mmCIF file of C-alpha atoms in Angstrom:
data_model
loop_
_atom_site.group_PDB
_atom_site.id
_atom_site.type_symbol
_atom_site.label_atom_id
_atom_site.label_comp_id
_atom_site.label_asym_id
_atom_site.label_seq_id
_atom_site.Cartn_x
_atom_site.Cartn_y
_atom_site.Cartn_z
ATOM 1 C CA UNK A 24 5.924 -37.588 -34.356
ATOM 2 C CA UNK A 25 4.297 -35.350 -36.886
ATOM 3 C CA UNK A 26 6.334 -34.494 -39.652
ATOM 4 C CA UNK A 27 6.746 -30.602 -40.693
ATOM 5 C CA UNK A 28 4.338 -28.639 -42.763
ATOM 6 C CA UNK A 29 6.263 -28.153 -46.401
ATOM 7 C CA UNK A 30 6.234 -25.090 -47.861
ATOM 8 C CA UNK A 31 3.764 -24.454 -50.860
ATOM 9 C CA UNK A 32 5.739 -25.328 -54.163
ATOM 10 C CA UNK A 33 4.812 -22.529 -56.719
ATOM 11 C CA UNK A 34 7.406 -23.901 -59.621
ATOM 12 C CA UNK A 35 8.077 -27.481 -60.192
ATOM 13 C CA UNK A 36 10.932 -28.555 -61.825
ATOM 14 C CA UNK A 37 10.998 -31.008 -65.487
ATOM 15 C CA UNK A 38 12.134 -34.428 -64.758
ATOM 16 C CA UNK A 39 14.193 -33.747 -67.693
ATOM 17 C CA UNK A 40 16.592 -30.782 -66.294
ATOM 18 C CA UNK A 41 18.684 -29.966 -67.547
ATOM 19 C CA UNK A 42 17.154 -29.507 -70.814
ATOM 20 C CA UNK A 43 20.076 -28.014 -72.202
ATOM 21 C CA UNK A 44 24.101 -28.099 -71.959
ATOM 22 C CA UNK A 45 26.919 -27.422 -73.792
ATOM 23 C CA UNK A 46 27.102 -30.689 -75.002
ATOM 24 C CA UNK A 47 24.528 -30.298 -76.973
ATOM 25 C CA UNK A 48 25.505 -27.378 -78.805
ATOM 26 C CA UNK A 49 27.115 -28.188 -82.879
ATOM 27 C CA UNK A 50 30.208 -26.198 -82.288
ATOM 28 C CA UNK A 51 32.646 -25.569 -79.077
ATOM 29 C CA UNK A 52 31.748 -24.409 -75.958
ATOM 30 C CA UNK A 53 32.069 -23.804 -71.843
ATOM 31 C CA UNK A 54 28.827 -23.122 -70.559
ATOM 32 C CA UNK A 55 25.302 -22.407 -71.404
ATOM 33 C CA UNK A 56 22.664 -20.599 -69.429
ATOM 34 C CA UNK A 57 20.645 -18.265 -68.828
ATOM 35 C CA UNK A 58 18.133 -18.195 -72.081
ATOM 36 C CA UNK A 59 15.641 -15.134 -72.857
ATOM 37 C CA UNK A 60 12.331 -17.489 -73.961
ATOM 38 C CA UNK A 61 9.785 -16.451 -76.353
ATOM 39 C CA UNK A 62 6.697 -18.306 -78.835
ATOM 40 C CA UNK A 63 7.476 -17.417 -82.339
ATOM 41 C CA UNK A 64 4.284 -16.818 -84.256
ATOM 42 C CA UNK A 65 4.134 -20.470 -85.492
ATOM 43 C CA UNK A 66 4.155 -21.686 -81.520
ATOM 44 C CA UNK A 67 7.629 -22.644 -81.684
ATOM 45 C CA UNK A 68 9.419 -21.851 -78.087
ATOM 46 C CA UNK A 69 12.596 -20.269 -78.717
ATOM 47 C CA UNK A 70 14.939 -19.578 -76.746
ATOM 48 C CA UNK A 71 18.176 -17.173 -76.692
ATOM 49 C CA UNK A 72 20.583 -18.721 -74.798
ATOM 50 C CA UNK A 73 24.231 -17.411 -73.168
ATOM 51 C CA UNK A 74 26.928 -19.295 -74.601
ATOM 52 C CA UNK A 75 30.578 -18.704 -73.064
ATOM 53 C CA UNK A 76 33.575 -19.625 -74.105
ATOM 54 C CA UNK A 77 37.060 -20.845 -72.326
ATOM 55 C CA UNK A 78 38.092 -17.218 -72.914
ATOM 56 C CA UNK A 79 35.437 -15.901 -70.499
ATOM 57 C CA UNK A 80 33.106 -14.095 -72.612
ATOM 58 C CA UNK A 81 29.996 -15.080 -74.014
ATOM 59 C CA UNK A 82 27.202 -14.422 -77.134
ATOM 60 C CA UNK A 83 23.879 -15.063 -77.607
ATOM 61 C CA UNK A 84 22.414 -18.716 -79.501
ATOM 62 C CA UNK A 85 19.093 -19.481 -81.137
ATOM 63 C CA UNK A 86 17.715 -22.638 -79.629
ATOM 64 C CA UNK A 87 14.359 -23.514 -81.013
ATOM 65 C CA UNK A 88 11.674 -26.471 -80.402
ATOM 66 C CA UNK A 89 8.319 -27.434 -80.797
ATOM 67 C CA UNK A 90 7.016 -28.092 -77.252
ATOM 68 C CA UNK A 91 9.471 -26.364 -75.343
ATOM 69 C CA UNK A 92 10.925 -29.299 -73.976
ATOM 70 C CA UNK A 93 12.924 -31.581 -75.944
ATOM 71 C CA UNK A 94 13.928 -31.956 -80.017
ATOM 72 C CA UNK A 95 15.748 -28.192 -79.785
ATOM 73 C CA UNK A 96 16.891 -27.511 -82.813
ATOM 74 C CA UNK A 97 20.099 -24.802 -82.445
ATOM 75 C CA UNK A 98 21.724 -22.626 -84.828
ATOM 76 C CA UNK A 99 24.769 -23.954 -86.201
ATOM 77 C CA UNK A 100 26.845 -20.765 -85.460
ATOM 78 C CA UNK A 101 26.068 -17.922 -83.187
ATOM 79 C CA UNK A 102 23.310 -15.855 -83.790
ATOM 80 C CA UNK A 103 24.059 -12.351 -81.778
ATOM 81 C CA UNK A 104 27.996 -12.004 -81.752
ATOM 82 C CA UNK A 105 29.906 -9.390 -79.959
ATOM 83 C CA UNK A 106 30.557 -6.412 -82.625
ATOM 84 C CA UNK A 107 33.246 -4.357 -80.211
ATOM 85 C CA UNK A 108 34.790 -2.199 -83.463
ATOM 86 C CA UNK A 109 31.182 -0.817 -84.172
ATOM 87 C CA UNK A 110 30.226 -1.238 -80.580
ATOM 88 C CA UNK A 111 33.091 -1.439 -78.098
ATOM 89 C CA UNK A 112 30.424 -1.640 -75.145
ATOM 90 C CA UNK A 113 30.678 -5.510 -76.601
ATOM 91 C CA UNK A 114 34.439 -5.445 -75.996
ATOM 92 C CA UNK A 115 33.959 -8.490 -73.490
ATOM 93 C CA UNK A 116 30.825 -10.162 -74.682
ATOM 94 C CA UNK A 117 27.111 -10.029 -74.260
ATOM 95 C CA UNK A 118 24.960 -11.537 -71.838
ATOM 96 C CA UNK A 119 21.806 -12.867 -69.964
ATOM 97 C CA UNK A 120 18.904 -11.427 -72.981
ATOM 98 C CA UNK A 121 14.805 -10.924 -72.124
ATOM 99 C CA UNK A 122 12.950 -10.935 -75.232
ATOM 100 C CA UNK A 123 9.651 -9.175 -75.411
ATOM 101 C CA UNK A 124 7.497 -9.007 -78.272
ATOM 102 C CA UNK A 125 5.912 -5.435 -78.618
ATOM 103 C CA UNK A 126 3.090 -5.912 -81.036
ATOM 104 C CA UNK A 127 3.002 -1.977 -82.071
ATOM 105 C CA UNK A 128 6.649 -2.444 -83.787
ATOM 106 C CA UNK A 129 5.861 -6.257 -84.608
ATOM 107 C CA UNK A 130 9.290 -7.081 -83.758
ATOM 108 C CA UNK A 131 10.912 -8.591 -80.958
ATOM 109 C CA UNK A 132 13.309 -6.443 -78.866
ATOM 110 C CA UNK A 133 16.137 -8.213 -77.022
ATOM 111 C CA UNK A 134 17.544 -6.126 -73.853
ATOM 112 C CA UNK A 135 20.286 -7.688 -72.574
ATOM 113 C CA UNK A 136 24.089 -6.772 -70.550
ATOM 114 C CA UNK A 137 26.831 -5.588 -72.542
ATOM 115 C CA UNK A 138 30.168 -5.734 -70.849
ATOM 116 C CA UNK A 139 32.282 -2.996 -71.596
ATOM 117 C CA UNK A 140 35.860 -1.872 -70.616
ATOM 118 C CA UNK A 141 33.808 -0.040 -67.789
ATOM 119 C CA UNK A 142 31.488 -3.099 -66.699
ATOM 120 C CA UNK A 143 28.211 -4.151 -67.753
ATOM 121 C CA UNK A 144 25.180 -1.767 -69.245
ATOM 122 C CA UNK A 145 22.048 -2.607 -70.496
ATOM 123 C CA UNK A 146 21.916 -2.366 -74.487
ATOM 124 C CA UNK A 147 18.820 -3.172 -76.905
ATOM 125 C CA UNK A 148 18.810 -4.806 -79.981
ATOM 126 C CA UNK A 149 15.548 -5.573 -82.054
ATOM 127 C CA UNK A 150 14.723 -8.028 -84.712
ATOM 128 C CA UNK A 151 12.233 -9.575 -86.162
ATOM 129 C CA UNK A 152 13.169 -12.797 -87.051
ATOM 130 C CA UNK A 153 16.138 -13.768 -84.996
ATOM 131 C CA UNK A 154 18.392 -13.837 -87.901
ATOM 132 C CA UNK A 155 19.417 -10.170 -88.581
ATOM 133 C CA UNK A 156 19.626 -7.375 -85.379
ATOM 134 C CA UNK A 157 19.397 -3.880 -84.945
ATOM 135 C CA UNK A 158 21.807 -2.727 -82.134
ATOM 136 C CA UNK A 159 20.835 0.417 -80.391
ATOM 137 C CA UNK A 160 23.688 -0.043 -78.032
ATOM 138 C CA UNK A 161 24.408 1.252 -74.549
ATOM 139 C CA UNK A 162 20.636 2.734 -73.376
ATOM 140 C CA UNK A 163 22.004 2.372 -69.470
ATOM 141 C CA UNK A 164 25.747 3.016 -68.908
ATOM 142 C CA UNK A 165 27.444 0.465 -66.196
ATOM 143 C CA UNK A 166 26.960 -0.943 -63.773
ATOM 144 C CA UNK A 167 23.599 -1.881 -64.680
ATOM 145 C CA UNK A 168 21.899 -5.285 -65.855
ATOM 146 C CA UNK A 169 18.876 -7.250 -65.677
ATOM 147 C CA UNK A 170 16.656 -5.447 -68.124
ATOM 148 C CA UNK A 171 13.846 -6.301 -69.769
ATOM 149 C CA UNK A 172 11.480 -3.612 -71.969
ATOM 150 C CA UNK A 173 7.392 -3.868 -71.508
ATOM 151 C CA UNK A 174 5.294 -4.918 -74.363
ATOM 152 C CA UNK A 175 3.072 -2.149 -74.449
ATOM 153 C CA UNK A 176 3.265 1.800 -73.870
ATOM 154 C CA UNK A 177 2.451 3.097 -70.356
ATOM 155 C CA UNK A 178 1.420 6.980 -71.004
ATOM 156 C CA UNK A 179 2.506 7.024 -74.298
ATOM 157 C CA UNK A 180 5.965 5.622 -73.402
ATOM 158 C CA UNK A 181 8.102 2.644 -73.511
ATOM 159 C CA UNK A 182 9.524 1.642 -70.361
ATOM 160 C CA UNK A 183 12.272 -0.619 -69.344
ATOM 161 C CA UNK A 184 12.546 -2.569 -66.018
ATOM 162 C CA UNK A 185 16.796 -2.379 -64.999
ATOM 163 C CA UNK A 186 19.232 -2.961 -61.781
ATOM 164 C CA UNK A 187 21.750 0.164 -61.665
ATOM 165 C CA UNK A 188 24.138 -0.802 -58.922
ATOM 166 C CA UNK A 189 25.675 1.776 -56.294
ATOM 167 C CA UNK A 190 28.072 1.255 -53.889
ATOM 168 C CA UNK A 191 25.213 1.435 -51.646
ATOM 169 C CA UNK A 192 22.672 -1.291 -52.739
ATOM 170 C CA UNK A 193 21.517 -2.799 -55.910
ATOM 171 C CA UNK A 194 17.531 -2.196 -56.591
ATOM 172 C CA UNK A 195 15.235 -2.663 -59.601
ATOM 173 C CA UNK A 196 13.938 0.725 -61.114
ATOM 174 C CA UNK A 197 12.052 1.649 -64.222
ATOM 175 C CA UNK A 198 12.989 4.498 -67.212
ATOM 176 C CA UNK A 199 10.816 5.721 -69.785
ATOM 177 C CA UNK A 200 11.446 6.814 -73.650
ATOM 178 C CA UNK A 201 9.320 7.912 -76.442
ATOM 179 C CA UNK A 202 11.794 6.191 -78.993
ATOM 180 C CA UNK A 203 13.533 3.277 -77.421
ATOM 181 C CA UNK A 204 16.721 5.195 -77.852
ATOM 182 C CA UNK A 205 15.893 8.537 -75.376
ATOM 183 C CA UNK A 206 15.426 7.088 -71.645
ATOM 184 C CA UNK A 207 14.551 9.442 -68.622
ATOM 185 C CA UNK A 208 11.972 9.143 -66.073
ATOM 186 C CA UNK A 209 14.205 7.324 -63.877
ATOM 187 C CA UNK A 210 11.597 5.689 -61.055
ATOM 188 C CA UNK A 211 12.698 2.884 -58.053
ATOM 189 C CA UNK A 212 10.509 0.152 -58.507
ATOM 190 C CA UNK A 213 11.734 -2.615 -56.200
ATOM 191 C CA UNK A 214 14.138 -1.688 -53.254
ATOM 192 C CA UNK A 215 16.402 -4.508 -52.195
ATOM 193 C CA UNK A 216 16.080 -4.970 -48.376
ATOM 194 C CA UNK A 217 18.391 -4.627 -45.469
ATOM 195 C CA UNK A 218 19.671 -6.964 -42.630
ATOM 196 C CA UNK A 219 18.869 -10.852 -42.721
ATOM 197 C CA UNK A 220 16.615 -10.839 -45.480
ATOM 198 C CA UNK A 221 16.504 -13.336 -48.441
ATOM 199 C CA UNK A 222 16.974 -10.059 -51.034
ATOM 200 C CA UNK A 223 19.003 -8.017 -48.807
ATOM 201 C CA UNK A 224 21.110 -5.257 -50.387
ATOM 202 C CA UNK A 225 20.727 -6.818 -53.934
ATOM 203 C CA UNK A 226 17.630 -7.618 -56.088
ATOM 204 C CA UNK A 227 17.216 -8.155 -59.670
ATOM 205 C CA UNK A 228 14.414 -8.801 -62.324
ATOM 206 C CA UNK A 229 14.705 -12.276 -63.820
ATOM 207 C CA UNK A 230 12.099 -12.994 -66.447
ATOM 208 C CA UNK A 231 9.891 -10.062 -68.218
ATOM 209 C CA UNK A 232 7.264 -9.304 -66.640
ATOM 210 C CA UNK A 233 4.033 -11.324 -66.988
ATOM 211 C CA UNK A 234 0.364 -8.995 -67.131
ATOM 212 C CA UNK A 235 -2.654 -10.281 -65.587
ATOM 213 C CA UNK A 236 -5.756 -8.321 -64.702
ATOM 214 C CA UNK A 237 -5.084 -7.937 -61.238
ATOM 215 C CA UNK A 238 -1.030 -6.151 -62.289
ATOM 216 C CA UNK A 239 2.118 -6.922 -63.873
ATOM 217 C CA UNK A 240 3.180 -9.984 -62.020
ATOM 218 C CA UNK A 241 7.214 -10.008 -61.524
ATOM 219 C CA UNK A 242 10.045 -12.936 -60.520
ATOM 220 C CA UNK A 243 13.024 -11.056 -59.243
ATOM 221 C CA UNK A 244 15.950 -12.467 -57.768
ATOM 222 C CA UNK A 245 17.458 -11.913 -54.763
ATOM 223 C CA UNK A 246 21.082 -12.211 -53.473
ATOM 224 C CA UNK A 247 21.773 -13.153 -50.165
ATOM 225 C CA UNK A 248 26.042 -13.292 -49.224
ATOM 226 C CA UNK A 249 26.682 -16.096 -47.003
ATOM 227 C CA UNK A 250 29.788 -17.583 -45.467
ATOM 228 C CA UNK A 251 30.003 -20.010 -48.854
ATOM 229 C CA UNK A 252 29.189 -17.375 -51.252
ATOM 230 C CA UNK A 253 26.201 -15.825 -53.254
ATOM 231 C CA UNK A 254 23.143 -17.729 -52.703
ATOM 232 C CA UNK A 255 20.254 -16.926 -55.429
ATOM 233 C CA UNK A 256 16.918 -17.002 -54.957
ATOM 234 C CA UNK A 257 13.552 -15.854 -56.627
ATOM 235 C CA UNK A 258 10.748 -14.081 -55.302
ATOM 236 C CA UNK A 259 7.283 -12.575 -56.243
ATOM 237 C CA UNK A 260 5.900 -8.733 -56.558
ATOM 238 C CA UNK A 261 2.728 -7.439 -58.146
ATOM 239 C CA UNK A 262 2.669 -3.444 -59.717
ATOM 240 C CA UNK A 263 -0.312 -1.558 -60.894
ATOM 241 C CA UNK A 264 -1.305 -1.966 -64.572
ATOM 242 C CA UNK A 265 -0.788 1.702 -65.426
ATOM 243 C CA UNK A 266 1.370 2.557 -62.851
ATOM 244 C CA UNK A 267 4.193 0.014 -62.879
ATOM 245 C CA UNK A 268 6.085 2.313 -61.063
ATOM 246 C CA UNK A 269 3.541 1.022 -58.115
ATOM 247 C CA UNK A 270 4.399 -2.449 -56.035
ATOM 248 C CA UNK A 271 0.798 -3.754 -55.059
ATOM 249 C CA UNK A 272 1.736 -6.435 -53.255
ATOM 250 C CA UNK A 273 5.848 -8.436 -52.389
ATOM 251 C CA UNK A 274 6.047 -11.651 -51.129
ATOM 252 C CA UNK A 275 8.347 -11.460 -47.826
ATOM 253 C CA UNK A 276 9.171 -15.248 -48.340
ATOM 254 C CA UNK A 277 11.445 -16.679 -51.738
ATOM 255 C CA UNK A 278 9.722 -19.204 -53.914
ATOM 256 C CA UNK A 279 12.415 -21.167 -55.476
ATOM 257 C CA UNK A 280 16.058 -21.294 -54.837
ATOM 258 C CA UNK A 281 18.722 -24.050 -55.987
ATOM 259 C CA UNK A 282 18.258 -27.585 -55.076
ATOM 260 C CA UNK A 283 19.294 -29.649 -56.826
ATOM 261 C CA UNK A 284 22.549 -30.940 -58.023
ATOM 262 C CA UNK A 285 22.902 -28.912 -61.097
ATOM 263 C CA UNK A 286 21.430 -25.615 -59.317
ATOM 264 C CA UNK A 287 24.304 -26.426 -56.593
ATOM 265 C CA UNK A 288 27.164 -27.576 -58.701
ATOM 266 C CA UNK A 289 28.648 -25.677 -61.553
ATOM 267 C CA UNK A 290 30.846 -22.724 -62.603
ATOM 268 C CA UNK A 291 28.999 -20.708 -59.768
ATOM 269 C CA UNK A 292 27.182 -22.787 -57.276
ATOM 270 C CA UNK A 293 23.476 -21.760 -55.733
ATOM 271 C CA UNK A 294 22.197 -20.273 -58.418
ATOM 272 C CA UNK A 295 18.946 -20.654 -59.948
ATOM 273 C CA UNK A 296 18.575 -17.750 -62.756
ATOM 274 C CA UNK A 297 15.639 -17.340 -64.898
ATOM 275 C CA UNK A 298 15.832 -14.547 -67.946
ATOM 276 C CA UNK A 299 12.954 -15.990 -69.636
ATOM 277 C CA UNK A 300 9.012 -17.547 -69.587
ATOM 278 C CA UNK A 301 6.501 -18.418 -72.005
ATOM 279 C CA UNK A 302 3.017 -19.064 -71.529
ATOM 280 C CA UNK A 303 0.895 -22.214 -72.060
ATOM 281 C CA UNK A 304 -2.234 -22.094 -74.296
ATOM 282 C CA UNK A 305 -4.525 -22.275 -71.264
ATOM 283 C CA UNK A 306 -2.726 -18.497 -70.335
ATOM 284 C CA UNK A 307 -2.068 -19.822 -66.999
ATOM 285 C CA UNK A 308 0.699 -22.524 -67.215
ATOM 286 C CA UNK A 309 4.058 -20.273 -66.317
ATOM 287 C CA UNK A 310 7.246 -21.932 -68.410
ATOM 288 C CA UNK A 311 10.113 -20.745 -66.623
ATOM 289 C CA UNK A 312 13.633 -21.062 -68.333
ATOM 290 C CA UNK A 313 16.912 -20.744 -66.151
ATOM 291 C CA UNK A 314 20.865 -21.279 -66.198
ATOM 292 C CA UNK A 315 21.506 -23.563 -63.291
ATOM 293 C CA UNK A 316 25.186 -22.638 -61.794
ATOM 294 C CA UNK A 317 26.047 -20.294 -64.530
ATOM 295 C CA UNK A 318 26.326 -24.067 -66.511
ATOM 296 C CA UNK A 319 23.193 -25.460 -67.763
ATOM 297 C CA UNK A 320 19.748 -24.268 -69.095
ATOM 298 C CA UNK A 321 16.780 -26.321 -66.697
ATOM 299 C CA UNK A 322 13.159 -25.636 -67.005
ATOM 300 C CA UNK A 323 10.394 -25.299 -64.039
ATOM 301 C CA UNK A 324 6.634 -24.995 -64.631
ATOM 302 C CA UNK A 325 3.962 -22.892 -62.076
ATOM 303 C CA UNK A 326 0.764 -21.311 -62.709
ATOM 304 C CA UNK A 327 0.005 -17.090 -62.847
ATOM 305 C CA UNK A 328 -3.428 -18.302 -60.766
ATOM 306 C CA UNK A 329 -1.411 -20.062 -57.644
ATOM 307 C CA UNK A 330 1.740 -17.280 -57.884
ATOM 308 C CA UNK A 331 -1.207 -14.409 -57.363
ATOM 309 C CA UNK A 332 -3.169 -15.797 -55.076
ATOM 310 C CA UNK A 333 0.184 -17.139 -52.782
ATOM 311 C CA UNK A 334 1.058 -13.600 -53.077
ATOM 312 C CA UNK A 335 -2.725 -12.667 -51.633
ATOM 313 C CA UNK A 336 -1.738 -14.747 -48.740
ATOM 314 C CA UNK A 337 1.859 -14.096 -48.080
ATOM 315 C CA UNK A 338 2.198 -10.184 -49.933
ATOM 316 C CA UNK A 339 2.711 -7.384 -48.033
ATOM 317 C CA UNK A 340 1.355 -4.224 -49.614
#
């Protein structure tokens, strides 16, 4: 009997994973997950983790290392606490960062969720050496997550990739400011489907977008509500360059979903959650940082090449 044909693997997990847990971390706590990843200017990988506590609520930790892998090297105390008497949108902790480095402010700006008496918004904060922060606060009001700003201008204006939620659906849109601090423009991006789908009624972006020549290559997540809960998975979608407003191409199929034990077994099961990536020296190799079950960090590897051309066979445009 022939045996079935696999699916193509586009991400490949580290026989390490997880790289990261709480156990590793010099002082107490629950959970760690879900790390914005960036390369410092030396080549260092560092990576800004979510670290909760027993209470519930969580802040932001500098984890740093050489090859990305192994010998992390992690701040002894937090390094982006809460501040809720300045900002009360911090009232119950911060969450899930992106880090992009925007080479026209040579600083790194951190978008990440602020949950607020209200429920989560997207806030900004932007440093330059991961030590000291400038909080804009609240640029989206709640509910609304999963942010992540774009390197570069697109006609003369920033623009930040977000997930407002309605009571209808959750989909991915895109805003646009001159300052960072001003946001209008307000554009759907990425609709979350209906019916059976694998990113039916709820879609997020995971990591900052990656650019290639051919368009800004995206892994979103989608959330599929099954008789044992949530069930996360990732998918691919290409957008025009200078329109990124402008899907090219989605992939109807996901790409990588939890498998293994510490994807399925945590504080939330089935969930494989990506907020960061960095890129090898050869530009192609994808790293791809992600909480496993709201409880570990784990790493998987791909390629930009294979994820565009698997989206030239399997993208619908």
């Amino acid at each position: 009997m022939s045996q079935p044909r696999a699916y193509e693997a586009l991400f490949h997990r580290h026989a390490d994973n997880p790289i990261l847990t709480a156990g590793d971390w010099p002082y107490p706590a629950h959970t760690v997950f879900n790390p914005g990843a960036t390369l410092l200017r030396d080549g260092t990988t560092l990576l800004l983790c979510r670290v909760e506590d027993r209470r519930g609520h969580s802040h932001l930790c500098a984890a740093r290392s050489k090859n990305g892998v192994d010998g992390w090297v992690i701040d002894e105390k937090p390094t982006l606490l809460p501040q809720p008497d300045s900002h009360p949108e911090e009232v119950w902790g911060i969450e899930d960062p992106r880090i992009t480095w925007v080479e026209e402010l040579q600083k790194y700006v951190v978008a990440y969720t602020a949950f607020s008496f209200d429920g989560p918004g997207v806030a900004l904060a932007v440093t330059d050496d991961f030590k000291t922060f400038e909080r804009y606060g609240f640029v989206m009001q709640p509910d609304d997550k999963d942010a992540a700003l774009l390197p570069r201008r697109i006609d003369g204006n920033f623009a930040l990739i977000h997930r407002p939620v309605t009571d209808a659906a959750a989909h991915i849109w895109i805003s646009f400011s001159p300052d960072l601090r001003n946001w209008g423009g307000h554009k759907p991006m990425l609709l979350a489907r209906r019916g059976a789908w694998w990113d039916a009624n709820k879609v997020g972006l995971s990591p900052p977008l990656i650019e290639t020549e051919q368009g800004w290559l995206m892994i979103y997540h989608g959330v599929r509500h099954t008789a044992g809960g949530s069930l996360y998975r990732l998918g691919l979608a290409l957008f025009a360059r200078d329109a990124p407003e402008r899907c090219i191409s989605r992939g109807n199929e996901w790409v990588f979903g939890p498998e293994a034990n510490y994807e399925r077994q945590g504080d939330v099961g089935n969930v494989a959650f990506p907020c960061g990536t960095t890129l090898g020296k050869d530009g192609d190799t994808i790293n791809m940082y992600y909480g496993g079950a709201d409880s570990c960090v784990a790493l998987a590897t791909g390629s930009v090449k294979a994820c565009l051309r698997w989206l030239d066979d399997h993208g619908k445009r």
